[in-house]
Amino acid sequence: MTTDSFRQYYWRCIDDALATLIRAGWKSDLVDCRHQLEHRFSTLNNPNGRRFFEALTQSPRLTNPRFSNHDGTVTIVGDNDPVAAVAATAERLIPWRKGPFCVGGVDIDAEWRSDIKWDRLGDVDGWIRHRRVLDIGCNSGYYMFRMLDHDPKIVVGVDPSDLFFFQFNWLYQWVSHRVVSFLPLRIESISGWRHWFDTVFSMGILYHQRSPIDALRHWRELIKPHGRLILETLIIDDPGDFSITPRSAYAKMANVFFLPTLTCLTTWAHRAGFRTIDVIDISRTTAHEQRKTPWVNTETLSDFLDPSNPLNTIEGYPAPTRALLHLRIS
């Protein structure tokens, strides 16, 4: 593996993503965007990034690949799949956080059963069909791939993770729907999207924001006047109107800054400019949805809870409960 081959692969993926955006009508300063993406390559060109790229260079090809979403599993199969070789590549891209996937006959049972969360959304067709859709913090693209069943105009995913960039592009090489665009950047660094999207998804991102109202306001500005934000985030299941800030970590996550009650979360949304707020679902996270599998080499939910009282985290805070909301500007 050489730096030149790595750079060529990176820019081939990026140019494809930018071309998809331009076909969908995106008008932005491409010089500035490409400058940011060039800087992003310099940070991606690290030992882990090179290791992930090497795994992709040794990945087998699938003959006559076919994509589908089958019983909640994003599925890509070909003719006479080289199962062992596919499994070897997928294992080099561990950990798989969101899923499930089935690639070349290999079942990738990710840490999160993201199909459960997707099912909570109910009928999403009206939010996606012929729409411009954004997935903030898209991970390896599970939700974006699920959206392809609903004929979107474009689905854009943004996520700054090195690993997720490689996982997504390994999967997407076999998908014929050329309406998906993945940019390995933070949403705050991208311009040209003001009032551009019909639907924005933020699934498990808000609690990582140091200023949640500012984040909600920024996401609102990305949405067309009659669009919507689908927001999923951690809450404190209490009737009060307050939020807590973990002293050092929450469920062993040091990057959790605010945990609101549902009433407080609604107040944040109103102050960010949303006028219609519908609660779709409130669910406590269980070991059925987030758990240890062979495709995860890190700790998971069971390690984050107090072993003597699983209703609390290891730090003594209430165990994870998540709210799923549908927010509109009008």
Short mmCIF file of C-alpha atoms in Angstrom, two decimals:
data_model
loop_
_atom_site.label_atom_id
_atom_site.label_comp_id
_atom_site.label_asym_id
_atom_site.label_seq_id
_atom_site.Cartn_x
_atom_site.Cartn_y
_atom_site.Cartn_z
CA MET A 1 0.00 0.00 0.00
CA THR A 2 1.31 3.44 -0.92
CA THR A 3 0.17 6.91 0.06
CA ASP A 4 -0.60 7.60 -3.60
CA SER A 5 -2.92 4.60 -3.89
CA PHE A 6 -4.59 5.56 -0.61
CA ARG A 7 -5.07 9.14 -1.82
CA GLN A 8 -6.49 7.94 -5.15
CA TYR A 9 -8.99 5.70 -3.37
CA TYR A 10 -10.02 8.51 -1.00
CA TRP A 11 -10.58 11.04 -3.77
CA ARG A 12 -12.43 8.53 -5.91
CA CYS A 13 -14.92 8.10 -3.04
CA ILE A 14 -15.08 11.85 -2.39
CA ASP A 15 -15.52 12.82 -6.05
CA ASP A 16 -18.36 10.32 -6.34
CA ALA A 17 -19.99 11.83 -3.23
CA LEU A 18 -19.61 15.41 -4.52
CA ALA A 19 -20.95 14.46 -7.96
CA THR A 20 -24.05 12.98 -6.32
CA LEU A 21 -24.60 16.21 -4.38
CA ILE A 22 -24.20 18.37 -7.48
CA ARG A 23 -26.68 16.23 -9.44
CA ALA A 24 -29.18 16.86 -6.63
CA GLY A 25 -28.76 20.61 -6.97
CA TRP A 26 -26.16 21.44 -4.34
CA LYS A 27 -24.52 24.81 -4.92
CA SER A 28 -21.56 25.52 -2.69
CA ASP A 29 -17.98 26.71 -2.68
CA LEU A 30 -16.33 23.53 -3.91
CA VAL A 31 -12.88 25.07 -3.53
CA ASP A 32 -13.40 25.52 0.20
CA CYS A 33 -15.08 22.11 0.53
CA ARG A 34 -12.28 20.32 -1.29
CA HIS A 35 -9.74 22.18 0.86
CA GLN A 36 -11.45 20.81 3.97
CA LEU A 37 -11.57 17.35 2.43
CA GLU A 38 -7.87 17.53 1.57
CA HIS A 39 -7.14 18.38 5.20
CA ARG A 40 -9.40 15.48 6.18
CA PHE A 41 -7.26 13.13 4.10
CA SER A 42 -4.17 14.25 6.02
CA THR A 43 -5.86 13.22 9.29
CA LEU A 44 -7.24 10.01 7.79
CA ASN A 45 -3.76 9.02 6.61
CA ASN A 46 -2.82 7.54 9.98
CA PRO A 47 -1.94 3.99 11.09
CA ASN A 48 -5.58 3.00 11.61
CA GLY A 49 -6.70 4.59 8.34
CA ARG A 50 -3.94 2.83 6.44
CA ARG A 51 -4.86 -0.44 8.14
CA PHE A 52 -8.51 -0.09 7.13
CA PHE A 53 -7.54 0.83 3.58
CA GLU A 54 -5.27 -2.20 3.35
CA ALA A 55 -8.21 -4.38 4.38
CA LEU A 56 -10.25 -2.95 1.52
CA THR A 57 -7.46 -3.51 -1.02
CA GLN A 58 -7.53 -7.20 -0.09
CA SER A 59 -11.31 -7.47 -0.18
CA PRO A 60 -12.75 -9.93 -2.68
CA ARG A 61 -15.14 -8.79 -5.40
CA LEU A 62 -18.74 -9.89 -5.54
CA THR A 63 -20.00 -11.11 -8.89
CA ASN A 64 -23.34 -9.67 -10.01
CA PRO A 65 -23.95 -7.99 -6.60
CA ARG A 66 -27.57 -7.45 -5.54
CA PHE A 67 -28.74 -5.10 -2.80
CA SER A 68 -31.89 -5.43 -0.69
CA ASN A 69 -33.25 -4.74 2.77
CA HIS A 70 -34.50 -8.10 3.99
CA ASP A 71 -36.26 -8.40 7.37
CA GLY A 72 -34.35 -5.40 8.72
CA THR A 73 -30.97 -6.58 7.45
CA VAL A 74 -29.09 -4.57 4.83
CA THR A 75 -28.18 -7.37 2.44
CA ILE A 76 -25.65 -7.50 -0.39
CA VAL A 77 -25.14 -10.83 -2.12
CA GLY A 78 -23.56 -11.99 -5.35
CA ASP A 79 -23.14 -15.18 -7.32
CA ASN A 80 -21.03 -17.85 -5.60
CA ASP A 81 -19.94 -15.49 -2.81
CA PRO A 82 -16.41 -16.02 -1.40
CA VAL A 83 -17.72 -16.18 2.16
CA ALA A 84 -14.42 -16.77 3.94
CA ALA A 85 -12.66 -13.91 2.14
CA VAL A 86 -15.56 -11.51 2.76
CA ALA A 87 -15.58 -12.46 6.43
CA ALA A 88 -11.83 -11.80 6.66
CA THR A 89 -12.31 -8.26 5.32
CA ALA A 90 -15.31 -7.51 7.54
CA GLU A 91 -13.37 -8.70 10.59
CA ARG A 92 -10.57 -6.25 9.80
CA LEU A 93 -13.17 -3.45 9.91
CA ILE A 94 -14.32 -4.28 13.45
CA PRO A 95 -16.03 -2.82 15.48
CA TRP A 96 -19.37 -2.74 13.69
CA ARG A 97 -21.61 -0.48 15.77
CA LYS A 98 -24.84 -0.26 13.74
CA GLY A 99 -26.51 -2.98 11.73
CA PRO A 100 -27.40 -5.72 10.98
CA PHE A 101 -25.74 -6.36 7.61
CA CYS A 102 -25.34 -9.44 5.47
CA VAL A 103 -22.51 -9.13 2.95
CA GLY A 104 -21.53 -11.92 0.59
CA GLY A 105 -23.22 -14.48 2.80
CA VAL A 106 -21.56 -13.15 5.98
CA ASP A 107 -23.93 -12.03 8.75
CA ILE A 108 -22.48 -8.96 10.49
CA ASP A 109 -24.36 -8.88 13.78
CA ALA A 110 -23.46 -5.36 14.91
CA GLU A 111 -23.51 -4.11 18.49
CA TRP A 112 -26.76 -2.19 17.91
CA ARG A 113 -29.91 -3.77 16.48
CA SER A 114 -30.59 -0.59 14.52
CA ASP A 115 -33.53 -2.28 12.81
CA ILE A 116 -35.41 -1.99 16.11
CA LYS A 117 -34.90 1.77 16.20
CA TRP A 118 -35.84 2.05 12.52
CA ASP A 119 -39.08 0.17 13.13
CA ARG A 120 -40.01 2.66 15.87
CA LEU A 121 -40.18 5.38 13.24
CA GLY A 122 -43.23 3.81 11.64
CA ASP A 123 -44.20 4.90 8.12
CA VAL A 124 -41.25 6.98 6.87
CA ASP A 125 -42.20 7.00 3.19
CA GLY A 126 -43.60 10.53 3.19
CA TRP A 127 -40.43 11.85 4.81
CA ILE A 128 -38.08 10.27 2.26
CA ARG A 129 -39.70 9.60 -1.12
CA HIS A 130 -38.36 12.09 -3.70
CA ARG A 131 -36.86 14.10 -0.82
CA ARG A 132 -33.43 15.41 0.04
CA VAL A 133 -32.46 13.65 3.26
CA LEU A 134 -29.55 14.23 5.64
CA ASP A 135 -28.28 11.73 8.23
CA ILE A 136 -26.09 13.51 10.80
CA GLY A 137 -23.59 11.13 12.39
CA CYS A 138 -24.50 8.39 9.92
CA ASN A 139 -22.05 5.77 11.22
CA SER A 140 -21.50 3.09 8.55
CA GLY A 141 -24.70 4.06 6.74
CA TYR A 142 -27.27 1.56 8.03
CA TYR A 143 -30.14 4.07 8.05
CA MET A 144 -29.10 5.51 4.68
CA PHE A 145 -29.24 2.06 3.12
CA ARG A 146 -32.67 1.48 4.67
CA MET A 147 -33.86 4.77 3.11
CA LEU A 148 -33.13 3.48 -0.38
CA ASP A 149 -36.34 1.43 -0.26
CA HIS A 150 -38.24 4.75 -0.33
CA ASP A 151 -36.80 6.28 -3.52
CA PRO A 152 -35.14 9.42 -2.12
CA LYS A 153 -33.86 12.19 -4.37
CA ILE A 154 -30.60 12.08 -2.39
CA VAL A 155 -29.43 10.77 0.98
CA VAL A 156 -26.44 12.57 2.45
CA GLY A 157 -24.51 11.16 5.39
CA VAL A 158 -21.90 13.04 7.39
CA ASP A 159 -19.66 11.47 10.00
CA PRO A 160 -16.08 12.34 11.00
CA SER A 161 -15.13 8.78 12.02
CA ASP A 162 -12.25 7.18 10.10
CA LEU A 163 -13.64 3.67 10.51
CA PHE A 164 -17.16 4.54 9.36
CA PHE A 165 -15.80 6.09 6.15
CA PHE A 166 -14.19 2.77 5.21
CA GLN A 167 -17.10 0.60 6.37
CA PHE A 168 -19.57 2.67 4.34
CA ASN A 169 -17.49 2.71 1.17
CA TRP A 170 -16.78 -1.03 1.40
CA LEU A 171 -20.54 -1.61 1.44
CA TYR A 172 -21.51 1.07 -1.07
CA GLN A 173 -19.23 -0.21 -3.83
CA TRP A 174 -21.80 -2.95 -4.47
CA VAL A 175 -24.94 -0.78 -4.36
CA SER A 176 -26.33 0.40 -7.70
CA HIS A 177 -28.43 3.25 -6.24
CA ARG A 178 -26.20 6.28 -6.95
CA VAL A 179 -28.15 8.72 -4.79
CA VAL A 180 -26.11 8.36 -1.59
CA SER A 181 -23.34 10.75 -0.62
CA PHE A 182 -21.02 10.28 2.39
CA LEU A 183 -18.72 13.09 3.53
CA PRO A 184 -16.22 12.31 6.33
CA LEU A 185 -16.65 15.74 7.94
CA ARG A 186 -18.44 17.33 10.86
CA ILE A 187 -21.76 18.88 9.91
CA GLU A 188 -20.64 22.27 11.26
CA SER A 189 -17.86 22.51 8.69
CA ILE A 190 -20.05 22.18 5.58
CA SER A 191 -21.67 25.21 3.92
CA GLY A 192 -24.26 25.55 1.17
CA TRP A 193 -27.02 23.50 2.82
CA ARG A 194 -29.16 26.25 4.37
CA HIS A 195 -32.85 25.34 3.85
CA TRP A 196 -31.71 22.57 1.46
CA PHE A 197 -33.03 19.37 3.06
CA ASP A 198 -36.58 18.12 3.36
CA THR A 199 -35.76 15.73 6.19
CA VAL A 200 -32.86 15.63 8.64
CA PHE A 201 -32.17 12.63 10.85
CA SER A 202 -30.15 13.00 14.06
CA MET A 203 -30.10 9.59 15.73
CA GLY A 204 -28.02 9.63 18.91
CA ILE A 205 -26.04 12.84 18.37
CA LEU A 206 -27.55 15.62 20.50
CA TYR A 207 -26.15 14.42 23.83
CA HIS A 208 -22.64 14.73 22.40
CA GLN A 209 -23.16 18.48 21.76
CA ARG A 210 -21.68 20.98 24.21
CA SER A 211 -24.43 23.45 23.25
CA PRO A 212 -27.58 21.47 22.42
CA ILE A 213 -29.82 24.47 21.65
CA ASP A 214 -27.23 25.85 19.23
CA ALA A 215 -26.98 22.41 17.60
CA LEU A 216 -30.76 22.20 17.20
CA ARG A 217 -30.83 25.72 15.76
CA HIS A 218 -28.13 24.81 13.24
CA TRP A 219 -29.98 21.66 12.20
CA ARG A 220 -33.21 23.66 11.84
CA GLU A 221 -31.46 26.02 9.43
CA LEU A 222 -30.61 23.07 7.19
CA ILE A 223 -34.29 22.22 6.72
CA LYS A 224 -36.73 23.67 4.19
CA PRO A 225 -39.66 25.65 5.68
CA HIS A 226 -42.02 22.65 5.52
CA GLY A 227 -39.38 20.03 6.34
CA ARG A 228 -38.71 18.07 9.49
CA LEU A 229 -36.07 16.90 11.95
CA ILE A 230 -36.24 13.33 13.23
CA LEU A 231 -34.45 13.48 16.56
CA GLU A 232 -33.44 10.55 18.74
CA THR A 233 -31.54 11.28 21.93
CA LEU A 234 -30.96 10.22 25.51
CA ILE A 235 -33.30 11.65 28.12
CA ILE A 236 -33.91 11.44 31.85
CA ASP A 237 -37.28 9.72 32.31
CA ASP A 238 -38.65 12.19 34.85
CA PRO A 239 -41.67 14.56 34.68
CA GLY A 240 -39.59 17.59 35.67
CA ASP A 241 -38.17 20.36 33.50
CA PHE A 242 -34.39 20.08 33.91
CA SER A 243 -31.24 18.53 32.48
CA ILE A 244 -28.22 16.99 34.15
CA THR A 245 -24.57 17.23 33.17
CA PRO A 246 -22.54 14.13 34.05
CA ARG A 247 -19.57 14.98 36.24
CA SER A 248 -17.06 12.98 34.19
CA ALA A 249 -18.91 10.39 32.11
CA TYR A 250 -22.30 8.82 31.46
CA ALA A 251 -22.42 5.06 30.82
CA LYS A 252 -18.63 5.31 30.44
CA MET A 253 -19.04 7.95 27.69
CA ALA A 254 -16.99 11.03 28.52
CA ASN A 255 -18.52 12.95 25.61
CA VAL A 256 -22.06 13.14 27.02
CA PHE A 257 -22.71 16.71 28.13
CA PHE A 258 -26.45 17.18 28.73
CA LEU A 259 -29.26 14.74 29.57
CA PRO A 260 -32.65 16.51 29.56
CA THR A 261 -36.05 15.39 30.69
CA LEU A 262 -38.60 15.19 27.89
CA THR A 263 -40.10 18.51 29.01
CA CYS A 264 -36.67 20.14 28.97
CA LEU A 265 -35.90 18.66 25.54
CA THR A 266 -39.16 20.11 24.23
CA THR A 267 -38.17 23.50 25.64
CA TRP A 268 -34.81 23.29 23.85
CA ALA A 269 -36.61 22.49 20.58
CA HIS A 270 -38.98 25.44 20.96
CA ARG A 271 -36.11 27.80 21.72
CA ALA A 272 -34.29 26.52 18.64
CA GLY A 273 -37.25 27.53 16.47
CA PHE A 274 -39.31 24.36 16.11
CA ARG A 275 -43.04 24.93 16.46
CA THR A 276 -44.53 21.44 16.13
CA ILE A 277 -43.12 18.68 18.32
CA ASP A 278 -44.49 15.14 18.26
CA VAL A 279 -43.16 12.34 20.45
CA ILE A 280 -42.90 9.14 18.42
CA ASP A 281 -41.48 6.83 21.07
CA ILE A 282 -39.78 6.62 24.45
CA SER A 283 -37.87 3.40 25.16
CA ARG A 284 -35.37 2.19 27.70
CA THR A 285 -32.32 0.67 26.01
CA THR A 286 -32.09 -3.06 26.69
CA ALA A 287 -29.59 -5.83 26.04
CA HIS A 288 -31.84 -7.00 23.22
CA GLU A 289 -31.04 -3.82 21.29
CA GLN A 290 -27.43 -3.11 22.35
CA ARG A 291 -25.20 -6.03 23.23
CA LYS A 292 -21.87 -7.73 22.81
CA THR A 293 -21.40 -9.73 19.61
CA PRO A 294 -18.39 -11.25 17.81
CA TRP A 295 -18.34 -8.09 15.67
CA VAL A 296 -17.62 -5.76 18.60
CA ASN A 297 -14.31 -5.78 20.45
CA THR A 298 -15.20 -3.14 23.03
CA GLU A 299 -17.49 -2.84 26.04
CA THR A 300 -21.24 -2.57 25.57
CA LEU A 301 -24.43 -1.81 27.50
CA SER A 302 -24.01 -4.54 30.12
CA ASP A 303 -20.61 -3.08 31.02
CA PHE A 304 -22.08 0.41 31.40
CA LEU A 305 -24.71 -0.48 34.01
CA ASP A 306 -24.37 -0.91 37.77
CA PRO A 307 -24.18 -4.70 38.26
CA SER A 308 -26.03 -4.40 41.58
CA ASN A 309 -28.75 -2.14 40.13
CA PRO A 310 -29.15 -2.21 36.33
CA LEU A 311 -31.61 0.70 36.55
CA ASN A 312 -28.54 2.90 37.02
CA THR A 313 -25.37 3.41 35.04
CA ILE A 314 -22.03 2.49 36.55
CA GLU A 315 -21.70 6.15 37.60
CA GLY A 316 -25.06 6.16 39.40
CA TYR A 317 -27.16 8.02 36.81
CA PRO A 318 -30.46 6.65 35.47
CA ALA A 319 -29.89 3.91 32.88
CA PRO A 320 -30.22 4.91 29.19
CA THR A 321 -33.68 5.90 28.01
CA ARG A 322 -34.14 7.33 24.53
CA ALA A 323 -36.80 9.64 23.12
CA LEU A 324 -37.66 9.73 19.41
CA LEU A 325 -39.22 13.01 18.25
CA HIS A 326 -40.61 14.50 15.04
CA LEU A 327 -39.88 18.25 14.94
CA ARG A 328 -41.21 20.74 12.40
CA ILE A 329 -40.67 24.44 11.88
CA SER A 330 -44.34 25.12 11.11
#
